[in-house]
């Protein structure tokens, strides 16, 4: 998903990833062949619910 809340001069994306058994939110920007991590944190309840709903749970 693209993060378009504010214009930072680059396109940032948001993905949800599991680290172990816990869901995390990763915000990053692509720069050429590299990824620049902007934020990595534990997913909040709203994000966990949206993730579960996207899987049909």
Tab-separated table of N, CA and C in Angstrom:
chain	number	residue	atom	x	y	z
A	1	UNK	N	0.848	-1.163	0.000
A	1	UNK	CA	0.000	0.000	0.000
A	1	UNK	C	0.900	1.234	0.000
A	2	UNK	N	0.520	2.237	-0.736
A	2	UNK	CA	1.289	3.482	-0.825
A	2	UNK	C	0.837	4.424	0.279
A	3	UNK	N	1.808	5.022	0.976
A	3	UNK	CA	1.531	5.998	2.029
A	3	UNK	C	1.501	7.374	1.381
A	4	UNK	N	0.293	7.954	1.231
A	4	UNK	CA	0.173	9.271	0.601
A	4	UNK	C	-0.360	10.322	1.569
A	5	UNK	N	-0.106	10.125	2.865
A	5	UNK	CA	-0.576	11.084	3.877
A	5	UNK	C	0.096	12.443	3.714
A	6	UNK	N	1.391	12.445	3.412
A	6	UNK	CA	2.128	13.687	3.214
A	6	UNK	C	3.088	13.502	2.052
A	7	UNK	N	3.493	14.619	1.433
A	7	UNK	CA	4.449	14.566	0.329
A	7	UNK	C	5.850	14.798	0.871
A	8	UNK	N	6.665	13.742	0.879
A	8	UNK	CA	8.043	13.844	1.350
A	8	UNK	C	9.037	13.887	0.194
A	9	UNK	N	8.529	14.010	-1.037
A	9	UNK	CA	9.414	14.049	-2.182
A	9	UNK	C	9.789	12.677	-2.703
A	10	UNK	N	9.257	11.629	-2.105
A	10	UNK	CA	9.476	10.269	-2.568
A	10	UNK	C	8.242	9.446	-2.215
A	11	UNK	N	8.048	8.349	-2.909
A	11	UNK	CA	6.896	7.493	-2.645
A	11	UNK	C	7.258	6.504	-1.556
A	12	UNK	N	6.530	6.558	-0.456
A	12	UNK	CA	6.754	5.580	0.606
A	12	UNK	C	5.638	4.549	0.571
A	13	UNK	N	5.971	3.341	0.962
A	13	UNK	CA	5.023	2.234	0.948
A	13	UNK	C	4.919	1.642	2.340
A	14	UNK	N	3.762	1.037	2.618
A	14	UNK	CA	3.517	0.400	3.908
A	14	UNK	C	3.196	-1.063	3.654
A	15	UNK	N	3.893	-1.953	4.329
A	15	UNK	CA	3.622	-3.384	4.259
A	15	UNK	C	3.543	-3.936	5.672
A	16	UNK	N	2.789	-5.004	5.823
A	16	UNK	CA	2.708	-5.703	7.099
A	16	UNK	C	3.485	-7.005	6.971
A	17	UNK	N	4.333	-7.274	7.941
A	17	UNK	CA	5.205	-8.449	7.930
A	17	UNK	C	5.175	-9.125	9.291
A	18	UNK	N	5.331	-10.426	9.281
A	18	UNK	CA	5.486	-11.148	10.540
A	18	UNK	C	6.964	-11.253	10.877
A	19	UNK	N	7.275	-10.967	12.108
A	19	UNK	CA	8.581	-11.256	12.687
A	19	UNK	C	8.270	-12.193	13.844
A	20	UNK	N	8.641	-13.435	13.693
A	20	UNK	CA	8.208	-14.447	14.656
A	20	UNK	C	6.703	-14.612	14.523
A	21	UNK	N	5.997	-14.518	15.636
A	21	UNK	CA	4.541	-14.666	15.639
A	21	UNK	C	3.819	-13.328	15.718
A	22	UNK	N	4.553	-12.231	15.634
A	22	UNK	CA	3.960	-10.905	15.800
A	22	UNK	C	3.965	-10.139	14.482
A	23	UNK	N	2.840	-9.488	14.184
A	23	UNK	CA	2.700	-8.693	12.968
A	23	UNK	C	3.322	-7.313	13.176
A	24	UNK	N	4.090	-6.864	12.178
A	24	UNK	CA	4.756	-5.563	12.241
A	24	UNK	C	4.397	-4.726	11.021
A	25	UNK	N	4.473	-3.417	11.180
A	25	UNK	CA	4.239	-2.471	10.096
A	25	UNK	C	5.585	-1.923	9.637
A	26	UNK	N	5.844	-2.044	8.337
A	26	UNK	CA	7.088	-1.571	7.747
A	26	UNK	C	6.764	-0.461	6.753
A	27	UNK	N	7.345	0.720	6.959
A	27	UNK	CA	7.209	1.839	6.028
A	27	UNK	C	8.578	2.024	5.384
A	28	UNK	N	8.591	2.060	4.041
A	28	UNK	CA	9.863	2.134	3.341
A	28	UNK	C	9.715	2.897	2.028
A	29	UNK	N	10.855	3.303	1.481
A	29	UNK	CA	10.902	3.955	0.168
A	29	UNK	C	11.929	3.220	-0.677
A	30	UNK	N	11.639	3.090	-1.960
A	30	UNK	CA	12.575	2.458	-2.886
A	30	UNK	C	13.490	3.530	-3.462
A	31	UNK	N	14.789	3.265	-3.415
A	31	UNK	CA	15.786	4.171	-3.997
A	31	UNK	C	16.699	3.343	-4.888
A	32	UNK	N	16.397	3.356	-6.174
A	32	UNK	CA	17.159	2.520	-7.101
A	32	UNK	C	16.927	1.056	-6.777
A	33	UNK	N	18.010	0.330	-6.538
A	33	UNK	CA	17.922	-1.088	-6.197
A	33	UNK	C	17.820	-1.321	-4.698
A	34	UNK	N	17.840	-0.255	-3.906
A	34	UNK	CA	17.847	-0.384	-2.448
A	34	UNK	C	16.509	0.038	-1.847
A	35	UNK	N	16.244	-0.460	-0.647
A	35	UNK	CA	15.080	-0.038	0.130
A	35	UNK	C	15.567	0.787	1.310
A	36	UNK	N	14.918	1.933	1.540
A	36	UNK	CA	15.241	2.760	2.702
A	36	UNK	C	14.125	2.579	3.710
A	37	UNK	N	14.451	2.006	4.868
A	37	UNK	CA	13.456	1.787	5.914
A	37	UNK	C	13.201	3.109	6.621
A	38	UNK	N	11.937	3.496	6.668
A	38	UNK	CA	11.532	4.723	7.340
A	38	UNK	C	11.062	4.398	8.750
A	39	UNK	N	10.309	3.309	8.883
A	39	UNK	CA	9.763	2.936	10.183
A	39	UNK	C	9.498	1.436	10.217
A	40	UNK	N	9.773	0.819	11.348
A	40	UNK	CA	9.432	-0.576	11.598
A	40	UNK	C	8.950	-0.653	13.033
A	41	UNK	N	7.690	-1.093	13.208
A	41	UNK	CA	7.110	-1.155	14.551
A	41	UNK	C	6.067	-2.258	14.609
A	42	UNK	N	5.705	-2.626	15.824
A	42	UNK	CA	4.645	-3.608	16.027
A	42	UNK	C	3.341	-3.042	15.475
A	43	UNK	N	2.591	-3.863	14.741
A	43	UNK	CA	1.307	-3.418	14.185
A	43	UNK	C	0.326	-3.132	15.317
A	44	UNK	N	-0.464	-2.073	15.152
A	44	UNK	CA	-1.466	-1.752	16.166
A	44	UNK	C	-2.733	-2.587	15.935
A	45	UNK	N	-3.688	-2.484	16.844
A	45	UNK	CA	-4.904	-3.308	16.775
A	45	UNK	C	-5.672	-3.089	15.475
A	46	UNK	N	-5.736	-1.859	15.008
A	46	UNK	CA	-6.447	-1.555	13.763
A	46	UNK	C	-5.780	-2.241	12.574
A	47	UNK	N	-4.461	-2.214	12.538
A	47	UNK	CA	-3.728	-2.859	11.447
A	47	UNK	C	-3.866	-4.380	11.493
A	48	UNK	N	-3.834	-4.950	12.691
A	48	UNK	CA	-4.006	-6.399	12.839
A	48	UNK	C	-5.398	-6.804	12.368
A	49	UNK	N	-6.413	-6.020	12.742
A	49	UNK	CA	-7.785	-6.319	12.325
A	49	UNK	C	-7.921	-6.230	10.804
A	50	UNK	N	-7.362	-5.183	10.203
A	50	UNK	CA	-7.432	-5.020	8.747
A	50	UNK	C	-6.710	-6.165	8.040
A	51	UNK	N	-5.586	-6.607	8.590
A	51	UNK	CA	-4.843	-7.721	8.007
A	51	UNK	C	-5.683	-8.995	8.059
A	52	UNK	N	-6.292	-9.270	9.214
A	52	UNK	CA	-7.130	-10.464	9.361
A	52	UNK	C	-8.316	-10.418	8.400
A	53	UNK	N	-8.936	-9.252	8.258
A	53	UNK	CA	-10.078	-9.112	7.347
A	53	UNK	C	-9.656	-9.305	5.893
A	54	UNK	N	-8.436	-8.887	5.552
A	54	UNK	CA	-7.964	-9.058	4.173
A	54	UNK	C	-7.750	-10.532	3.829
A	55	UNK	N	-7.566	-11.352	4.854
A	55	UNK	CA	-7.395	-12.793	4.652
A	55	UNK	C	-8.723	-13.534	4.708
A	56	UNK	N	-9.793	-12.792	5.011
A	56	UNK	CA	-11.116	-13.403	5.104
A	56	UNK	C	-11.387	-14.029	6.455
A	57	UNK	N	-10.631	-13.632	7.466
A	57	UNK	CA	-10.816	-14.194	8.814
A	57	UNK	C	-11.886	-13.445	9.576
